[in-house]
Amino acid sequence: DTAPGLPFPKRRGYGPPTMRPGGNIFQFLKREVLVGEHEVLHRTLKEALVGICDSVLDIGCGSRSPLHSFSNLLPHTVGVDGHPTSIERSRAAGIHREYHCMDLMEAGQRFGPKSFDAVVALDVIEHFDKPDGFRLLEMMESLARKRVIIFTPNGFLPQDEWDNNVHQVHRSGWEVYDFELRGYHVTGMSGWKPLRGDYALPRIRPFRLGSRLSILTEPFATRWPRHAFQLLAIRDMEVS
């Protein structure tokens, strides 16, 4: 299949398309290079969920989930977080239709097996020790009928508590093979790894220049995730 109006084939509804010889380079640049900060991530999430998943559980939704730009297109979304202030901010923004303030690892007990089409944890798993992170994956996989989606830094990225939220501390680092061995398809995000640092901010100043340079490397990073700053891992439960 070829994506409508694009010079490359579709890829399971998400992930980087492959440029075809003789393809329209302007369409390629518009989709992958001439984009805004985090636009590729938001678009890839949207393509992986909208029209495919009617119910989504957002574990560790925080105050501004990456789903915010299209959650209104999903019939039912549920946000779960252990930080009351984050829940209230997200509720005020109207990102999800239902909220639960609770220990994230208790979501498996709160919701029954296969209760959601998709279960996502975006910038969450790195806040757990590695053994607990694997238990989080197992729990998410037990809850999802169609897809599990993880977004996390590539490798360990130090981060301390901030915004009066003790849950913001990073406790583990995750590599491509951690997910591929469990049947996930992994795409690189946020450009070439050396170009970003703490809180995913550009290392090169001014920030606008650093951001643009990072974005220019997105097509490379999406295809070679081991060199990307962040990882987007998606597991199709129906074909696992």
PDB file of C-alpha atoms in Angstrom:
ATOM      1  CA  ASP A   1       0.000   0.000   0.000  1.00  0.00           C
ATOM      2  CA  THR A   2       1.122   3.524  -0.701  1.00  0.00           C
ATOM      3  CA  ALA A   3       0.072   6.270   1.722  1.00  0.00           C
ATOM      4  CA  PRO A   4      -2.299   8.701  -0.073  1.00  0.00           C
ATOM      5  CA  GLY A   5      -0.321  11.556  -1.603  1.00  0.00           C
ATOM      6  CA  LEU A   6       2.978  10.220  -0.258  1.00  0.00           C
ATOM      7  CA  PRO A   7       5.924   8.624  -2.097  1.00  0.00           C
ATOM      8  CA  PHE A   8       6.333   5.724   0.309  1.00  0.00           C
ATOM      9  CA  PRO A   9       4.310   2.718   1.470  1.00  0.00           C
ATOM     10  CA  LYS A  10       2.255   2.586   4.651  1.00  0.00           C
ATOM     11  CA  ARG A  11       3.745   0.695   7.588  1.00  0.00           C
ATOM     12  CA  ARG A  12       1.189  -0.927   9.894  1.00  0.00           C
ATOM     13  CA  GLY A  13      -0.362   2.441  10.686  1.00  0.00           C
ATOM     14  CA  TYR A  14       2.715   3.801  12.436  1.00  0.00           C
ATOM     15  CA  GLY A  15       6.477   4.154  12.185  1.00  0.00           C
ATOM     16  CA  PRO A  16       8.660   5.722   9.506  1.00  0.00           C
ATOM     17  CA  PRO A  17       7.594   5.181   5.903  1.00  0.00           C
ATOM     18  CA  THR A  18      10.226   4.124   3.399  1.00  0.00           C
ATOM     19  CA  MET A  19      11.109   6.531   0.610  1.00  0.00           C
ATOM     20  CA  ARG A  20      10.595   5.024  -2.848  1.00  0.00           C
ATOM     21  CA  PRO A  21      12.861   5.756  -5.821  1.00  0.00           C
ATOM     22  CA  GLY A  22      11.323   8.571  -7.828  1.00  0.00           C
ATOM     23  CA  GLY A  23       9.099   9.577  -4.939  1.00  0.00           C
ATOM     24  CA  ASN A  24       8.023  13.140  -4.291  1.00  0.00           C
ATOM     25  CA  ILE A  25      10.846  14.637  -2.231  1.00  0.00           C
ATOM     26  CA  PHE A  26       8.723  17.669  -1.318  1.00  0.00           C
ATOM     27  CA  GLN A  27       6.088  15.446   0.299  1.00  0.00           C
ATOM     28  CA  PHE A  28       8.858  13.645   2.184  1.00  0.00           C
ATOM     29  CA  LEU A  29      10.330  16.926   3.447  1.00  0.00           C
ATOM     30  CA  LYS A  30       6.907  18.245   4.461  1.00  0.00           C
ATOM     31  CA  ARG A  31       6.094  15.112   6.445  1.00  0.00           C
ATOM     32  CA  GLU A  32       9.424  14.379   8.112  1.00  0.00           C
ATOM     33  CA  VAL A  33      11.732  17.418   8.015  1.00  0.00           C
ATOM     34  CA  LEU A  34       9.682  20.619   7.843  1.00  0.00           C
ATOM     35  CA  VAL A  35       7.886  19.825  11.087  1.00  0.00           C
ATOM     36  CA  GLY A  36       7.517  21.338  14.542  1.00  0.00           C
ATOM     37  CA  GLU A  37       8.935  20.155  17.859  1.00  0.00           C
ATOM     38  CA  HIS A  38       7.517  16.704  18.750  1.00  0.00           C
ATOM     39  CA  GLU A  39       5.225  16.768  15.692  1.00  0.00           C
ATOM     40  CA  VAL A  40       6.507  13.401  14.448  1.00  0.00           C
ATOM     41  CA  LEU A  41       5.765  11.792  17.827  1.00  0.00           C
ATOM     42  CA  HIS A  42       2.238  13.209  18.016  1.00  0.00           C
ATOM     43  CA  ARG A  43       1.472  12.217  14.431  1.00  0.00           C
ATOM     44  CA  THR A  44       2.813   8.676  14.896  1.00  0.00           C
ATOM     45  CA  LEU A  45       0.747   8.199  18.053  1.00  0.00           C
ATOM     46  CA  LYS A  46      -2.339   9.486  16.266  1.00  0.00           C
ATOM     47  CA  GLU A  47      -1.804   7.102  13.341  1.00  0.00           C
ATOM     48  CA  ALA A  48      -1.345   4.189  15.750  1.00  0.00           C
ATOM     49  CA  LEU A  49      -4.547   4.886  17.710  1.00  0.00           C
ATOM     50  CA  VAL A  50      -7.220   6.923  15.896  1.00  0.00           C
ATOM     51  CA  GLY A  51      -9.589   4.783  13.863  1.00  0.00           C
ATOM     52  CA  ILE A  52      -8.030   1.619  15.294  1.00  0.00           C
ATOM     53  CA  CYS A  53      -8.572   1.821  19.046  1.00  0.00           C
ATOM     54  CA  ASP A  54     -11.860   2.920  20.598  1.00  0.00           C
ATOM     55  CA  SER A  55     -10.638   2.803  24.196  1.00  0.00           C
ATOM     56  CA  VAL A  56      -7.228   3.910  25.495  1.00  0.00           C
ATOM     57  CA  LEU A  57      -5.758   3.699  28.989  1.00  0.00           C
ATOM     58  CA  ASP A  58      -3.047   6.338  29.536  1.00  0.00           C
ATOM     59  CA  ILE A  59      -0.880   5.113  32.418  1.00  0.00           C
ATOM     60  CA  GLY A  60       1.062   7.922  34.078  1.00  0.00           C
ATOM     61  CA  CYS A  61      -0.867  10.468  32.031  1.00  0.00           C
ATOM     62  CA  GLY A  62       0.653  13.449  33.839  1.00  0.00           C
ATOM     63  CA  SER A  63      -0.713  16.958  33.404  1.00  0.00           C
ATOM     64  CA  ARG A  64      -0.276  17.163  29.615  1.00  0.00           C
ATOM     65  CA  SER A  65      -0.205  13.775  27.936  1.00  0.00           C
ATOM     66  CA  PRO A  66       1.150  13.587  24.360  1.00  0.00           C
ATOM     67  CA  LEU A  67      -2.352  12.347  23.503  1.00  0.00           C
ATOM     68  CA  HIS A  68      -3.754  15.816  24.200  1.00  0.00           C
ATOM     69  CA  SER A  69      -3.658  16.932  20.566  1.00  0.00           C
ATOM     70  CA  PHE A  70      -6.057  14.216  19.370  1.00  0.00           C
ATOM     71  CA  SER A  71      -7.679  12.593  22.418  1.00  0.00           C
ATOM     72  CA  ASN A  72     -10.989  14.150  21.348  1.00  0.00           C
ATOM     73  CA  LEU A  73     -10.893  11.824  18.320  1.00  0.00           C
ATOM     74  CA  LEU A  74     -10.825   8.730  20.545  1.00  0.00           C
ATOM     75  CA  PRO A  75     -14.232   7.518  21.798  1.00  0.00           C
ATOM     76  CA  HIS A  76     -13.052   6.727  25.337  1.00  0.00           C
ATOM     77  CA  THR A  77      -9.802   7.592  27.099  1.00  0.00           C
ATOM     78  CA  VAL A  78      -8.872   7.012  30.730  1.00  0.00           C
ATOM     79  CA  GLY A  79      -6.019   8.803  32.492  1.00  0.00           C
ATOM     80  CA  VAL A  80      -4.260   7.238  35.481  1.00  0.00           C
ATOM     81  CA  ASP A  81      -1.603   8.985  37.555  1.00  0.00           C
ATOM     82  CA  GLY A  82      -0.234   8.882  41.085  1.00  0.00           C
ATOM     83  CA  HIS A  83       0.185  12.663  41.400  1.00  0.00           C
ATOM     84  CA  PRO A  84      -3.077  14.430  42.332  1.00  0.00           C
ATOM     85  CA  THR A  85      -1.974  17.827  40.986  1.00  0.00           C
ATOM     86  CA  SER A  86      -1.182  16.327  37.580  1.00  0.00           C
ATOM     87  CA  ILE A  87      -4.590  14.649  37.483  1.00  0.00           C
ATOM     88  CA  GLU A  88      -6.348  17.929  38.247  1.00  0.00           C
ATOM     89  CA  ARG A  89      -4.387  19.836  35.600  1.00  0.00           C
ATOM     90  CA  SER A  90      -5.162  17.191  32.996  1.00  0.00           C
ATOM     91  CA  ARG A  91      -8.833  17.150  33.998  1.00  0.00           C
ATOM     92  CA  ALA A  92      -8.999  20.943  33.695  1.00  0.00           C
ATOM     93  CA  ALA A  93      -7.534  20.682  30.187  1.00  0.00           C
ATOM     94  CA  GLY A  94     -10.166  18.086  29.262  1.00  0.00           C
ATOM     95  CA  ILE A  95      -7.635  15.629  27.853  1.00  0.00           C
ATOM     96  CA  HIS A  96      -9.324  12.426  29.054  1.00  0.00           C
ATOM     97  CA  ARG A  97     -12.928  11.483  29.731  1.00  0.00           C
ATOM     98  CA  GLU A  98     -12.207   9.580  32.943  1.00  0.00           C
ATOM     99  CA  TYR A  99      -9.508   9.825  35.611  1.00  0.00           C
ATOM    100  CA  HIS A 100      -8.143   7.725  38.451  1.00  0.00           C
ATOM    101  CA  CYS A 101      -5.529   8.915  40.959  1.00  0.00           C
ATOM    102  CA  MET A 102      -3.763   5.741  42.055  1.00  0.00           C
ATOM    103  CA  ASP A 103      -0.546   3.743  42.186  1.00  0.00           C
ATOM    104  CA  LEU A 104       0.218   2.938  38.557  1.00  0.00           C
ATOM    105  CA  MET A 105       1.068  -0.692  39.342  1.00  0.00           C
ATOM    106  CA  GLU A 106      -2.458  -1.201  40.706  1.00  0.00           C
ATOM    107  CA  ALA A 107      -4.061  -0.534  37.323  1.00  0.00           C
ATOM    108  CA  GLY A 108      -4.058  -4.269  36.616  1.00  0.00           C
ATOM    109  CA  GLN A 109      -6.256  -4.827  39.667  1.00  0.00           C
ATOM    110  CA  ARG A 110      -8.495  -1.834  39.020  1.00  0.00           C
ATOM    111  CA  PHE A 111      -9.249  -2.815  35.403  1.00  0.00           C
ATOM    112  CA  GLY A 112      -9.955  -6.300  34.131  1.00  0.00           C
ATOM    113  CA  PRO A 113      -7.868  -8.253  31.598  1.00  0.00           C
ATOM    114  CA  LYS A 114      -8.161  -7.015  28.013  1.00  0.00           C
ATOM    115  CA  SER A 115     -10.313  -4.054  29.116  1.00  0.00           C
ATOM    116  CA  PHE A 116      -8.840  -1.520  26.653  1.00  0.00           C
ATOM    117  CA  ASP A 117      -8.008  -1.572  22.978  1.00  0.00           C
ATOM    118  CA  ALA A 118      -4.741   0.216  23.730  1.00  0.00           C
ATOM    119  CA  VAL A 119      -2.663   0.865  26.832  1.00  0.00           C
ATOM    120  CA  VAL A 120       0.031   3.539  26.669  1.00  0.00           C
ATOM    121  CA  ALA A 121       2.785   4.722  29.019  1.00  0.00           C
ATOM    122  CA  LEU A 122       4.489   7.812  27.633  1.00  0.00           C
ATOM    123  CA  ASP A 123       7.594   9.037  29.489  1.00  0.00           C
ATOM    124  CA  VAL A 124       6.725   6.690  32.343  1.00  0.00           C
ATOM    125  CA  ILE A 125       8.669   3.409  32.385  1.00  0.00           C
ATOM    126  CA  GLU A 126      12.004   5.147  33.082  1.00  0.00           C
ATOM    127  CA  HIS A 127      10.598   6.234  36.464  1.00  0.00           C
ATOM    128  CA  PHE A 128      10.582   2.592  37.634  1.00  0.00           C
ATOM    129  CA  ASP A 129      13.464   0.345  38.626  1.00  0.00           C
ATOM    130  CA  LYS A 130      14.138  -2.136  35.813  1.00  0.00           C
ATOM    131  CA  PRO A 131      12.395  -5.152  37.454  1.00  0.00           C
ATOM    132  CA  ASP A 132       9.310  -3.029  38.205  1.00  0.00           C
ATOM    133  CA  GLY A 133       9.451  -1.668  34.647  1.00  0.00           C
ATOM    134  CA  PHE A 134       9.186  -5.193  33.258  1.00  0.00           C
ATOM    135  CA  ARG A 135       6.268  -5.859  35.603  1.00  0.00           C
ATOM    136  CA  LEU A 136       4.650  -2.677  34.271  1.00  0.00           C
ATOM    137  CA  LEU A 137       5.023  -4.018  30.722  1.00  0.00           C
ATOM    138  CA  GLU A 138       3.474  -7.344  31.704  1.00  0.00           C
ATOM    139  CA  MET A 139       0.539  -5.569  33.331  1.00  0.00           C
ATOM    140  CA  MET A 140      -0.025  -3.330  30.311  1.00  0.00           C
ATOM    141  CA  GLU A 141       0.108  -6.300  27.952  1.00  0.00           C
ATOM    142  CA  SER A 142      -2.500  -8.086  30.049  1.00  0.00           C
ATOM    143  CA  LEU A 143      -4.846  -5.082  29.849  1.00  0.00           C
ATOM    144  CA  ALA A 144      -4.555  -4.395  26.103  1.00  0.00           C
ATOM    145  CA  ARG A 145      -6.616  -6.078  23.397  1.00  0.00           C
ATOM    146  CA  LYS A 146      -4.863  -4.472  20.415  1.00  0.00           C
ATOM    147  CA  ARG A 147      -1.804  -2.355  21.205  1.00  0.00           C
ATOM    148  CA  VAL A 148       0.676  -1.419  23.914  1.00  0.00           C
ATOM    149  CA  ILE A 149       2.687   1.754  23.356  1.00  0.00           C
ATOM    150  CA  ILE A 150       5.770   2.872  25.296  1.00  0.00           C
ATOM    151  CA  PHE A 151       7.665   6.149  24.906  1.00  0.00           C
ATOM    152  CA  THR A 152      10.932   6.556  26.816  1.00  0.00           C
ATOM    153  CA  PRO A 153      14.472   7.963  26.569  1.00  0.00           C
ATOM    154  CA  ASN A 154      16.991   5.820  24.704  1.00  0.00           C
ATOM    155  CA  GLY A 155      19.226   4.606  27.536  1.00  0.00           C
ATOM    156  CA  PHE A 156      19.481   6.106  31.004  1.00  0.00           C
ATOM    157  CA  LEU A 157      18.829   9.868  31.222  1.00  0.00           C
ATOM    158  CA  PRO A 158      19.400  11.269  34.747  1.00  0.00           C
ATOM    159  CA  GLN A 159      16.550  13.337  36.142  1.00  0.00           C
ATOM    160  CA  ASP A 160      15.758  14.428  39.693  1.00  0.00           C
ATOM    161  CA  GLU A 161      12.479  15.350  41.353  1.00  0.00           C
ATOM    162  CA  TRP A 162      10.817  18.499  39.965  1.00  0.00           C
ATOM    163  CA  ASP A 163       7.477  20.324  40.105  1.00  0.00           C
ATOM    164  CA  ASN A 164       7.069  18.963  43.668  1.00  0.00           C
ATOM    165  CA  ASN A 165       6.562  15.508  42.189  1.00  0.00           C
ATOM    166  CA  VAL A 166       8.738  12.724  43.624  1.00  0.00           C
ATOM    167  CA  HIS A 167       7.635  10.427  40.792  1.00  0.00           C
ATOM    168  CA  GLN A 168       9.702  12.465  38.302  1.00  0.00           C
ATOM    169  CA  VAL A 169      12.992  10.818  39.300  1.00  0.00           C
ATOM    170  CA  HIS A 170      14.458   8.559  36.591  1.00  0.00           C
ATOM    171  CA  ARG A 171      15.410   5.126  37.913  1.00  0.00           C
ATOM    172  CA  SER A 172      16.182   3.063  34.807  1.00  0.00           C
ATOM    173  CA  GLY A 173      17.312   3.210  31.209  1.00  0.00           C
ATOM    174  CA  TRP A 174      15.760   1.265  28.326  1.00  0.00           C
ATOM    175  CA  GLU A 175      17.330   0.055  25.107  1.00  0.00           C
ATOM    176  CA  VAL A 176      15.887  -1.035  21.764  1.00  0.00           C
ATOM    177  CA  TYR A 177      16.476  -4.728  22.532  1.00  0.00           C
ATOM    178  CA  ASP A 178      14.478  -4.517  25.787  1.00  0.00           C
ATOM    179  CA  PHE A 179      11.374  -4.026  23.663  1.00  0.00           C
ATOM    180  CA  GLU A 180      12.238  -5.970  20.520  1.00  0.00           C
ATOM    181  CA  LEU A 181      12.738  -9.140  22.560  1.00  0.00           C
ATOM    182  CA  ARG A 182       9.119  -8.780  23.729  1.00  0.00           C
ATOM    183  CA  GLY A 183       7.756  -8.353  20.205  1.00  0.00           C
ATOM    184  CA  TYR A 184       7.662  -4.554  19.996  1.00  0.00           C
ATOM    185  CA  HIS A 185       8.354  -2.550  16.847  1.00  0.00           C
ATOM    186  CA  VAL A 186      10.703   0.282  17.856  1.00  0.00           C
ATOM    187  CA  THR A 187      10.971   3.673  16.142  1.00  0.00           C
ATOM    188  CA  GLY A 188      13.478   6.379  17.051  1.00  0.00           C
ATOM    189  CA  MET A 189      12.142   9.795  18.085  1.00  0.00           C
ATOM    190  CA  SER A 190      13.412  13.326  18.819  1.00  0.00           C
ATOM    191  CA  GLY A 191      16.371  13.210  16.466  1.00  0.00           C
ATOM    192  CA  TRP A 192      20.001  12.166  16.882  1.00  0.00           C
ATOM    193  CA  LYS A 193      20.789  11.359  20.517  1.00  0.00           C
ATOM    194  CA  PRO A 194      23.805  13.674  21.073  1.00  0.00           C
ATOM    195  CA  LEU A 195      21.762  16.756  20.119  1.00  0.00           C
ATOM    196  CA  ARG A 196      19.511  16.681  23.193  1.00  0.00           C
ATOM    197  CA  GLY A 197      20.116  16.544  26.935  1.00  0.00           C
ATOM    198  CA  ASP A 198      18.222  17.064  30.195  1.00  0.00           C
ATOM    199  CA  TYR A 199      14.416  17.201  29.840  1.00  0.00           C
ATOM    200  CA  ALA A 200      14.903  16.507  26.097  1.00  0.00           C
ATOM    201  CA  LEU A 201      16.060  20.114  25.611  1.00  0.00           C
ATOM    202  CA  PRO A 202      18.472  20.863  22.744  1.00  0.00           C
ATOM    203  CA  ARG A 203      22.129  21.011  23.772  1.00  0.00           C
ATOM    204  CA  ILE A 204      22.976  23.608  21.108  1.00  0.00           C
ATOM    205  CA  ARG A 205      22.123  27.250  21.861  1.00  0.00           C
ATOM    206  CA  PRO A 206      20.089  29.161  21.019  1.00  0.00           C
ATOM    207  CA  PHE A 207      17.343  26.604  21.630  1.00  0.00           C
ATOM    208  CA  ARG A 208      15.569  27.429  18.370  1.00  0.00           C
ATOM    209  CA  LEU A 209      18.684  26.530  16.381  1.00  0.00           C
ATOM    210  CA  GLY A 210      19.305  23.406  18.452  1.00  0.00           C
ATOM    211  CA  SER A 211      15.700  22.293  18.023  1.00  0.00           C
ATOM    212  CA  ARG A 212      15.815  22.772  14.250  1.00  0.00           C
ATOM    213  CA  LEU A 213      19.076  20.825  13.939  1.00  0.00           C
ATOM    214  CA  SER A 214      17.588  17.994  15.977  1.00  0.00           C
ATOM    215  CA  ILE A 215      14.436  17.939  13.849  1.00  0.00           C
ATOM    216  CA  LEU A 216      16.552  17.765  10.677  1.00  0.00           C
ATOM    217  CA  THR A 217      17.955  14.447  11.954  1.00  0.00           C
ATOM    218  CA  GLU A 218      14.495  12.931  12.607  1.00  0.00           C
ATOM    219  CA  PRO A 219      14.375  10.897   9.351  1.00  0.00           C
ATOM    220  CA  PHE A 220      17.710   9.291  10.335  1.00  0.00           C
ATOM    221  CA  ALA A 221      16.701   8.695  13.947  1.00  0.00           C
ATOM    222  CA  THR A 222      13.315   7.151  13.150  1.00  0.00           C
ATOM    223  CA  ARG A 223      14.936   4.515  10.954  1.00  0.00           C
ATOM    224  CA  TRP A 224      17.913   3.764  13.228  1.00  0.00           C
ATOM    225  CA  PRO A 225      16.406   3.940  16.737  1.00  0.00           C
ATOM    226  CA  ARG A 226      19.634   2.923  18.479  1.00  0.00           C
ATOM    227  CA  HIS A 227      20.958   6.382  17.555  1.00  0.00           C
ATOM    228  CA  ALA A 228      17.798   8.299  18.517  1.00  0.00           C
ATOM    229  CA  PHE A 229      17.290  10.355  21.656  1.00  0.00           C
ATOM    230  CA  GLN A 230      13.973   8.663  22.512  1.00  0.00           C
ATOM    231  CA  LEU A 231      12.226   5.410  21.635  1.00  0.00           C
ATOM    232  CA  LEU A 232       8.625   4.717  20.657  1.00  0.00           C
ATOM    233  CA  ALA A 233       7.866   1.020  21.083  1.00  0.00           C
ATOM    234  CA  ILE A 234       4.580  -0.467  19.829  1.00  0.00           C
ATOM    235  CA  ARG A 235       3.400  -4.044  20.272  1.00  0.00           C
ATOM    236  CA  ASP A 236       0.444  -5.365  18.311  1.00  0.00           C
ATOM    237  CA  MET A 237      -1.208  -7.773  20.738  1.00  0.00           C
ATOM    238  CA  GLU A 238      -3.439  -9.327  18.065  1.00  0.00           C
ATOM    239  CA  VAL A 239      -0.454 -10.664  16.141  1.00  0.00           C
ATOM    240  CA  SER A 240       1.797 -11.457  19.104  1.00  0.00           C
TER     241      SER A 240
END
